[in-house]
Short mmCIF file of C-alpha atoms and ligand atoms in Angstrom, two decimals:
data_model
loop_
_atom_site.label_atom_id
_atom_site.label_comp_id
_atom_site.label_asym_id
_atom_site.label_seq_id
_atom_site.Cartn_x
_atom_site.Cartn_y
_atom_site.Cartn_z
CA MET A 1 -80.36 -72.40 4.42
CA GLY A 2 -81.34 -71.94 0.62
CA TRP A 3 -78.68 -69.53 -0.44
CA GLU A 4 -76.00 -71.82 1.07
CA GLU A 5 -76.95 -74.56 -1.51
CA GLN A 6 -75.66 -72.07 -4.42
CA VAL A 7 -72.25 -71.54 -2.64
CA ARG A 8 -68.92 -72.57 -4.33
CA ARG A 9 -67.59 -74.73 -1.52
CA VAL A 10 -63.89 -75.23 -1.45
CA VAL A 11 -61.44 -76.89 0.88
CA PRO A 12 -58.73 -74.11 0.68
CA TYR A 13 -54.73 -74.68 0.26
CA ILE A 14 -53.13 -74.33 3.73
CA PRO A 15 -49.96 -72.07 3.39
CA GLY A 16 -46.96 -72.61 5.63
CA GLU A 17 -46.81 -70.84 8.99
CA GLN A 18 -45.54 -67.36 9.09
CA PRO A 19 -44.90 -67.19 12.94
CA LYS A 20 -44.83 -63.76 14.54
CA GLN A 21 -42.30 -64.19 17.17
CA LYS A 22 -38.71 -62.91 16.59
CA GLY A 23 -35.52 -65.17 16.63
CA ILE A 24 -36.97 -68.16 15.22
CA ILE A 25 -35.21 -70.14 12.34
CA LYS A 26 -37.76 -70.15 9.38
CA LEU A 27 -37.08 -73.04 7.19
CA ASN A 28 -40.74 -73.86 6.32
CA THR A 29 -41.92 -71.99 3.15
CA ASN A 30 -38.66 -72.21 0.69
CA GLU A 31 -38.02 -68.28 1.04
CA CYS A 32 -34.63 -67.00 0.32
CA PRO A 33 -32.47 -66.39 3.40
CA TYR A 34 -30.78 -63.35 1.64
CA PRO A 35 -32.30 -60.02 0.96
CA PRO A 36 -33.20 -59.04 -2.62
CA SER A 37 -30.62 -57.21 -5.13
CA PRO A 38 -29.45 -53.91 -3.72
CA LEU A 39 -30.71 -52.55 -7.03
CA VAL A 40 -34.10 -53.37 -5.67
CA LYS A 41 -33.59 -51.61 -2.55
CA GLN A 42 -32.36 -48.49 -4.57
CA LYS A 43 -35.47 -48.58 -6.67
CA ALA A 44 -37.68 -48.85 -3.65
CA ALA A 45 -36.03 -45.78 -2.09
CA GLU A 46 -36.56 -43.94 -5.28
CA PHE A 47 -40.04 -44.94 -5.60
CA GLN A 48 -42.42 -41.99 -5.94
CA THR A 49 -45.53 -42.64 -3.82
CA ASP A 50 -47.24 -39.81 -5.38
CA ASP A 51 -47.51 -41.81 -8.48
CA LEU A 52 -49.72 -44.37 -6.73
CA ARG A 53 -52.82 -42.23 -7.59
CA LEU A 54 -52.34 -43.77 -11.15
CA TYR A 55 -53.27 -47.26 -12.16
CA PRO A 56 -50.46 -49.36 -12.94
CA ASP A 57 -49.45 -50.42 -16.72
CA PRO A 58 -51.88 -53.18 -17.20
CA ASP A 59 -49.32 -54.81 -19.65
CA ALA A 60 -46.59 -54.54 -17.00
CA SER A 61 -44.20 -53.52 -19.96
CA LEU A 62 -41.00 -52.66 -17.82
CA LEU A 63 -41.02 -55.87 -16.22
CA VAL A 64 -42.05 -57.84 -19.25
CA LYS A 65 -39.27 -56.20 -21.41
CA ALA A 66 -36.67 -57.05 -18.81
CA LEU A 67 -37.61 -60.53 -18.62
CA ALA A 68 -37.90 -60.80 -22.49
CA ASP A 69 -34.38 -59.51 -22.82
CA TYR A 70 -33.13 -61.77 -19.83
CA TYR A 71 -34.65 -65.03 -21.51
CA GLY A 72 -33.90 -64.01 -25.11
CA VAL A 73 -37.62 -64.24 -25.88
CA LYS A 74 -40.07 -61.79 -27.56
CA GLU A 75 -42.31 -59.91 -25.20
CA ASP A 76 -45.44 -61.22 -26.69
CA HIS A 77 -44.32 -64.70 -25.27
CA ILE A 78 -44.41 -63.39 -21.61
CA PHE A 79 -47.40 -63.09 -19.14
CA THR A 80 -46.87 -61.89 -15.66
CA GLY A 81 -48.82 -62.20 -12.37
CA VAL A 82 -49.23 -61.96 -8.77
CA GLY A 83 -46.77 -64.73 -7.91
CA SER A 84 -46.72 -67.83 -9.68
CA ASP A 85 -49.74 -68.95 -7.88
CA ASP A 86 -51.71 -66.25 -9.83
CA VAL A 87 -50.23 -67.25 -13.06
CA LEU A 88 -50.83 -70.89 -12.36
CA ALA A 89 -54.46 -70.30 -11.27
CA MET A 90 -54.89 -68.36 -14.56
CA SER A 91 -53.47 -71.03 -16.46
CA PHE A 92 -55.87 -73.70 -14.90
CA LEU A 93 -58.72 -71.47 -15.69
CA THR A 94 -57.66 -70.92 -19.35
CA PHE A 95 -56.33 -74.09 -20.59
CA PHE A 96 -57.95 -76.83 -18.31
CA ASN A 97 -61.35 -76.80 -19.92
CA SER A 98 -62.31 -80.15 -20.95
CA ASP A 99 -64.32 -83.10 -19.63
CA LYS A 100 -61.15 -85.43 -19.62
CA PRO A 101 -58.95 -85.28 -16.63
CA ILE A 102 -55.82 -83.34 -16.16
CA LEU A 103 -52.79 -85.20 -14.90
CA PHE A 104 -50.22 -84.31 -12.34
CA PRO A 105 -48.08 -86.36 -9.89
CA ASP A 106 -49.48 -87.87 -6.63
CA ILE A 107 -46.76 -86.27 -4.56
CA THR A 108 -46.58 -82.66 -5.68
CA TYR A 109 -47.34 -79.10 -4.83
CA SER A 110 -50.52 -79.37 -3.07
CA PHE A 111 -52.11 -76.19 -4.78
CA TYR A 112 -52.74 -78.16 -7.96
CA ASP A 113 -55.66 -80.35 -6.54
CA VAL A 114 -57.26 -77.14 -4.83
CA TRP A 115 -57.29 -75.32 -8.18
CA ALA A 116 -58.77 -78.25 -10.00
CA GLU A 117 -61.57 -78.47 -7.33
CA LEU A 118 -62.16 -74.80 -7.45
CA PHE A 119 -62.65 -74.81 -11.11
CA HIS A 120 -64.46 -78.08 -11.25
CA ILE A 121 -61.84 -79.51 -13.35
CA PRO A 122 -61.45 -83.45 -13.30
CA TYR A 123 -57.97 -84.67 -12.41
CA ARG A 124 -56.03 -87.96 -12.08
CA THR A 125 -52.59 -88.17 -10.07
CA PRO A 126 -50.32 -90.96 -11.57
CA ALA A 127 -48.13 -92.43 -8.72
CA LEU A 128 -44.44 -91.54 -8.64
CA ASP A 129 -42.28 -94.51 -8.54
CA GLU A 130 -40.78 -95.69 -5.23
CA ALA A 131 -37.72 -93.20 -5.61
CA PHE A 132 -40.36 -90.36 -6.25
CA ARG A 133 -39.47 -90.42 -9.79
CA LEU A 134 -41.92 -89.39 -12.63
CA LYS A 135 -42.98 -92.17 -14.96
CA LYS A 136 -43.12 -90.73 -18.59
CA GLU A 137 -45.57 -93.43 -19.66
CA ASP A 138 -48.14 -92.08 -17.19
CA TYR A 139 -48.34 -89.00 -19.06
CA LEU A 140 -48.61 -90.31 -22.64
CA CYS A 141 -52.36 -91.17 -22.66
CA GLU A 142 -55.49 -89.14 -23.18
CA ASN A 143 -55.82 -86.21 -20.98
CA GLY A 144 -57.42 -82.85 -20.56
CA GLY A 145 -53.95 -81.17 -19.72
CA ILE A 146 -50.77 -81.69 -17.72
CA ILE A 147 -48.89 -79.77 -15.00
CA ILE A 148 -45.63 -80.90 -13.86
CA PRO A 149 -43.30 -79.15 -11.29
CA ASN A 150 -39.62 -79.49 -12.37
CA PRO A 151 -38.00 -79.76 -9.72
CA ASN A 152 -40.67 -81.22 -8.08
CA ALA A 153 -41.80 -80.28 -4.64
CA PRO A 154 -41.62 -81.50 -1.99
CA THR A 155 -39.11 -83.87 -3.06
CA GLY A 156 -36.72 -81.56 -4.75
CA LEU A 157 -36.03 -83.95 -7.49
CA SER A 158 -35.44 -82.81 -11.00
CA GLU A 159 -36.40 -84.61 -14.22
CA GLU A 160 -34.38 -84.64 -17.36
CA LEU A 161 -35.19 -82.22 -20.18
CA ASP A 162 -35.56 -85.34 -22.38
CA THR A 163 -38.39 -86.70 -20.30
CA ILE A 164 -40.14 -83.25 -20.14
CA GLU A 165 -39.88 -82.98 -23.97
CA ALA A 166 -41.18 -86.40 -24.63
CA ILE A 167 -44.17 -85.55 -22.57
CA VAL A 168 -44.78 -82.06 -24.42
CA ALA A 169 -44.26 -83.74 -27.59
CA GLY A 170 -46.41 -86.67 -27.06
CA ASN A 171 -49.37 -84.46 -26.24
CA PRO A 172 -50.00 -82.14 -28.94
CA ASP A 173 -53.74 -81.99 -28.18
CA SER A 174 -53.00 -80.80 -24.38
CA LEU A 175 -51.55 -77.89 -22.78
CA VAL A 176 -48.45 -78.93 -20.75
CA ILE A 177 -47.32 -76.49 -17.99
CA ILE A 178 -43.94 -76.99 -16.39
CA ASP A 179 -43.90 -75.11 -13.00
CA GLU A 180 -40.35 -74.12 -12.66
CA ALA A 181 -40.56 -72.29 -9.23
CA TYR A 182 -37.17 -74.21 -8.16
CA VAL A 183 -35.39 -74.42 -11.52
CA ASP A 184 -32.59 -71.83 -10.61
CA PHE A 185 -31.20 -73.86 -7.98
CA GLY A 186 -30.01 -76.54 -10.34
CA GLY A 187 -32.73 -77.80 -12.49
CA LYS A 188 -32.97 -77.76 -16.36
CA SER A 189 -35.24 -75.29 -17.73
CA ALA A 190 -37.73 -76.07 -20.50
CA ILE A 191 -37.91 -72.25 -21.71
CA GLY A 192 -35.86 -73.30 -24.58
CA LEU A 193 -38.49 -75.66 -25.89
CA VAL A 194 -40.98 -72.87 -25.97
CA ASP A 195 -40.36 -72.10 -29.67
CA LYS A 196 -40.50 -75.75 -30.73
CA TYR A 197 -43.79 -76.54 -28.89
CA GLU A 198 -46.96 -74.48 -29.01
CA ASN A 199 -48.54 -76.43 -26.33
CA LEU A 200 -45.82 -75.81 -23.69
CA LEU A 201 -46.17 -73.17 -20.97
CA VAL A 202 -43.35 -72.69 -18.28
CA VAL A 203 -44.18 -70.89 -15.21
CA ARG A 204 -41.53 -69.11 -12.95
CA THR A 205 -41.49 -67.01 -9.63
CA PHE A 206 -39.49 -64.33 -7.94
CA SER A 207 -40.32 -65.96 -4.60
CA LYS A 208 -37.37 -68.27 -4.34
CA SER A 209 -34.18 -67.66 -6.16
CA ARG A 210 -34.91 -63.82 -6.44
CA ALA A 211 -35.76 -63.39 -2.64
CA MET A 212 -39.06 -61.56 -3.47
CA ALA A 213 -41.83 -63.49 -1.97
CA GLY A 214 -43.29 -60.66 -0.10
CA ILE A 215 -43.71 -58.50 -3.55
CA ARG A 216 -45.67 -61.46 -5.27
CA ILE A 217 -44.22 -61.71 -8.86
CA GLY A 218 -44.64 -64.71 -11.17
CA PHE A 219 -44.44 -65.23 -14.82
CA ALA A 220 -44.93 -67.55 -17.68
CA VAL A 221 -43.03 -68.25 -20.99
CA GLY A 222 -45.23 -69.66 -23.95
CA SER A 223 -45.91 -69.43 -27.45
CA SER A 224 -47.64 -66.00 -28.49
CA ARG A 225 -50.68 -67.97 -28.97
CA VAL A 226 -50.83 -69.49 -25.66
CA ILE A 227 -49.99 -65.98 -24.02
CA ARG A 228 -52.61 -64.44 -25.87
CA TYR A 229 -55.32 -66.74 -24.64
CA LEU A 230 -53.95 -66.39 -21.10
CA LYS A 231 -54.03 -62.54 -21.35
CA ASP A 232 -57.77 -62.68 -22.63
CA VAL A 233 -58.78 -64.71 -19.39
CA LYS A 234 -56.86 -62.40 -17.18
CA PHE A 235 -58.49 -59.22 -18.62
CA SER A 236 -61.66 -60.92 -18.22
CA PHE A 237 -60.98 -61.07 -14.43
CA ASN A 238 -58.89 -58.32 -13.34
CA SER A 239 -56.53 -55.87 -15.54
CA TYR A 240 -54.47 -54.70 -12.87
CA THR A 241 -52.93 -57.48 -11.21
CA MET A 242 -49.58 -56.10 -11.38
CA ASN A 243 -48.85 -53.10 -8.90
CA ALA A 244 -46.51 -50.28 -9.66
CA PRO A 245 -43.67 -51.26 -7.00
CA SER A 246 -43.93 -54.77 -8.28
CA ILE A 247 -43.21 -53.89 -12.07
CA ALA A 248 -40.40 -51.48 -11.08
CA TRP A 249 -38.74 -53.64 -8.42
CA GLY A 250 -39.20 -56.69 -10.48
CA ALA A 251 -37.47 -55.17 -13.37
CA ALA A 252 -34.57 -53.98 -11.15
CA SER A 253 -34.03 -57.62 -9.75
CA ILE A 254 -33.60 -59.07 -13.53
CA LEU A 255 -31.07 -56.48 -14.35
CA ASP A 256 -28.83 -57.29 -11.29
CA ASP A 257 -27.63 -60.87 -12.59
CA GLY A 258 -24.36 -60.64 -10.80
CA TYR A 259 -26.13 -60.47 -7.40
CA PHE A 260 -28.94 -63.20 -8.44
CA LYS A 261 -26.03 -65.58 -9.48
CA GLU A 262 -24.04 -65.05 -6.29
CA THR A 263 -27.19 -65.49 -4.05
CA VAL A 264 -28.18 -68.72 -5.85
CA GLY A 265 -24.58 -70.09 -5.86
CA LYS A 266 -24.37 -69.60 -1.97
CA ILE A 267 -27.71 -71.49 -1.42
CA ILE A 268 -26.56 -74.41 -3.60
CA ASN A 269 -23.27 -74.70 -1.84
CA THR A 270 -24.94 -74.66 1.56
CA ARG A 271 -27.27 -77.27 0.41
CA GLU A 272 -24.62 -79.60 -0.80
CA ARG A 273 -22.80 -79.19 2.51
CA VAL A 274 -25.86 -79.98 4.58
CA LYS A 275 -26.73 -83.05 2.30
CA LYS A 276 -23.36 -84.45 3.39
CA GLU A 277 -24.07 -83.77 7.02
CA LEU A 278 -27.56 -84.82 7.03
CA ARG A 279 -26.33 -88.22 5.78
CA GLU A 280 -23.80 -88.71 8.49
CA LEU A 281 -26.84 -88.09 11.15
CA GLY A 282 -28.64 -90.82 9.58
CA PHE A 283 -31.13 -89.04 7.12
CA THR A 284 -32.04 -90.21 3.73
CA PHE A 285 -33.38 -88.01 1.22
CA PRO A 286 -33.85 -87.59 -2.69
CA ASP A 287 -31.07 -85.70 -4.28
CA SER A 288 -32.68 -82.26 -4.27
CA ARG A 289 -31.99 -79.68 -6.85
CA SER A 290 -34.06 -77.00 -5.28
CA ASN A 291 -33.55 -74.78 -2.17
CA PHE A 292 -34.99 -77.45 0.20
CA LEU A 293 -34.17 -80.96 1.21
CA PHE A 294 -36.98 -83.64 1.75
CA VAL A 295 -35.64 -85.85 4.45
CA SER A 296 -36.38 -88.80 6.46
CA HIS A 297 -34.44 -90.32 9.45
CA LYS A 298 -33.64 -94.03 9.94
CA SER A 299 -35.19 -94.27 13.51
CA ILE A 300 -36.87 -90.88 14.47
CA PRO A 301 -40.32 -90.44 13.05
CA ALA A 302 -40.71 -87.35 11.28
CA ALA A 303 -43.81 -86.07 13.28
CA GLU A 304 -41.57 -86.22 16.39
CA LEU A 305 -38.66 -84.40 14.69
CA PHE A 306 -41.09 -81.55 13.59
CA GLU A 307 -42.21 -80.93 16.90
CA ALA A 308 -38.99 -81.04 18.70
CA LEU A 309 -37.66 -78.65 16.18
CA LYS A 310 -40.61 -76.52 16.76
CA GLN A 311 -40.05 -76.21 20.34
CA GLU A 312 -36.48 -75.19 19.52
CA GLY A 313 -37.85 -72.54 17.37
CA ILE A 314 -36.92 -74.11 13.99
CA TYR A 315 -39.70 -74.19 11.83
CA VAL A 316 -39.73 -76.90 8.98
CA ARG A 317 -42.64 -78.39 6.95
CA TYR A 318 -44.33 -81.50 7.72
CA PHE A 319 -47.25 -82.97 5.53
CA ASN A 320 -49.37 -85.67 7.27
CA LYS A 321 -50.02 -87.34 3.92
CA PRO A 322 -49.93 -90.77 2.57
CA ARG A 323 -46.34 -91.96 1.24
CA ILE A 324 -44.80 -88.70 2.64
CA ASN A 325 -45.83 -88.79 6.30
CA ASN A 326 -42.45 -89.66 7.48
CA TYR A 327 -40.63 -86.85 5.79
CA LEU A 328 -39.62 -83.39 6.67
CA ARG A 329 -39.10 -80.57 4.10
CA ILE A 330 -36.45 -78.29 5.22
CA THR A 331 -35.73 -75.11 3.32
CA ILE A 332 -32.03 -74.21 2.82
CA GLY A 333 -31.36 -71.12 5.07
CA THR A 334 -28.02 -69.25 5.68
CA ASP A 335 -24.97 -71.47 6.89
CA GLU A 336 -25.47 -70.28 10.48
CA GLU A 337 -29.02 -71.17 10.49
CA MET A 338 -28.17 -74.65 9.11
CA ASP A 339 -25.43 -74.94 11.57
CA ARG A 340 -27.98 -74.65 14.23
CA LEU A 341 -30.38 -76.85 12.70
CA LEU A 342 -27.38 -79.67 12.49
CA THR A 343 -26.40 -79.09 15.97
CA PHE A 344 -29.96 -79.72 17.37
CA LEU A 345 -30.24 -82.83 15.35
CA ASN A 346 -26.99 -84.08 16.14
CA ASN A 347 -27.89 -83.83 19.81
CA MET A 348 -31.39 -85.58 19.30
CA ALA A 349 -29.96 -88.27 16.97
CA VAL A 350 -27.06 -89.39 19.10
CA PRO A 351 -28.95 -91.26 21.75
CA ARG A 352 -30.54 -93.49 19.21
N1 PMP B 1 -45.02 -73.71 -7.57
C1 PMP B 1 -44.46 -74.30 -6.44
C2 PMP B 1 -44.10 -75.74 -6.84
C3 PMP B 1 -44.26 -73.98 -5.14
O1 PMP B 1 -43.71 -74.81 -4.22
C4 PMP B 1 -44.63 -72.52 -5.07
C5 PMP B 1 -44.54 -72.07 -3.61
N2 PMP B 1 -45.59 -72.16 -2.64
C6 PMP B 1 -45.28 -71.84 -5.98
C7 PMP B 1 -45.57 -72.39 -7.07
C8 PMP B 1 -46.15 -70.63 -5.85
O2 PMP B 1 -45.12 -69.47 -5.46
P1 PMP B 1 -45.35 -68.16 -5.71
O3 PMP B 1 -46.83 -67.67 -5.70
O4 PMP B 1 -44.76 -67.42 -4.42
O5 PMP B 1 -44.68 -67.51 -6.75
#
């Protein structure tokens, strides 16, 4: 009808499944298999629910201060949001506002094109090379902004900081966002470049390495000028994105660095062991620096493996998209979970 012609029509992003049944092995959404820091548990127990009657601190100062101290930057270099999806969406809205196309790789986080469509931002997706590597030259041309995840998803590959710096330095007229959702698992962070380049914004999340996907915390580090623009848009949209528990528990997570490093270390060790075992079973994959592997089998089609694993109660992610429809993205779980996966794959792969 008439009113429907005015509707902002979108094709939404489809998040990975969150199955309800118990006892499954969930390796499909890159969550952490270990709990958050015990300090978060303690803060949760101490939390005064009576205080929920008050609005939260719109500046999330406690969390911002903890992050500023941890990363050695000033507080006005930090922006926080409801998961990095919120931070990224705000960043698209704030900085990608030209008639020139923004750039991001053809194989990448599948939310980028959804935001571009939602905000009517033109975009181009230069193809990664055969080995899923980024070609720097593709990003040294006229554009309306750039977003690159490093490590990339779903490949898990990490690009050298020199490559990232060359792209940022070569685009003084564009805002360059580096999405570092997975950097804690062995990538190289661009946070150190923020002082040098005013056009750089680095986006991070508590959902993976900090085991807090359920509380929804993301943040960005950038020059004070970039952060100010981001805050202006956020405060024109919703002042109270960060709720009180997020602020308190997020700050607690940052303070417990010992636990954080131990957890990340365990996941990296498991990942490296699983890489060896999968190789022996006939799988190939890019050399992941993230908390997941992007695997392809020499003879069993990925779609078939996906279904067989699901029947077994093991959930992984399959993208039925050009170039990657013979790959599975498998999150690194606990050693026990990965052993169950490997045993199943071993039985399945043997008769081939
Ligand atoms: N960036 C990338 C590359 C991701 O894979 C994800 C996870 N889906 C996110 C950002 C968003 O994570 P969150 O909103 O939980 O911080």
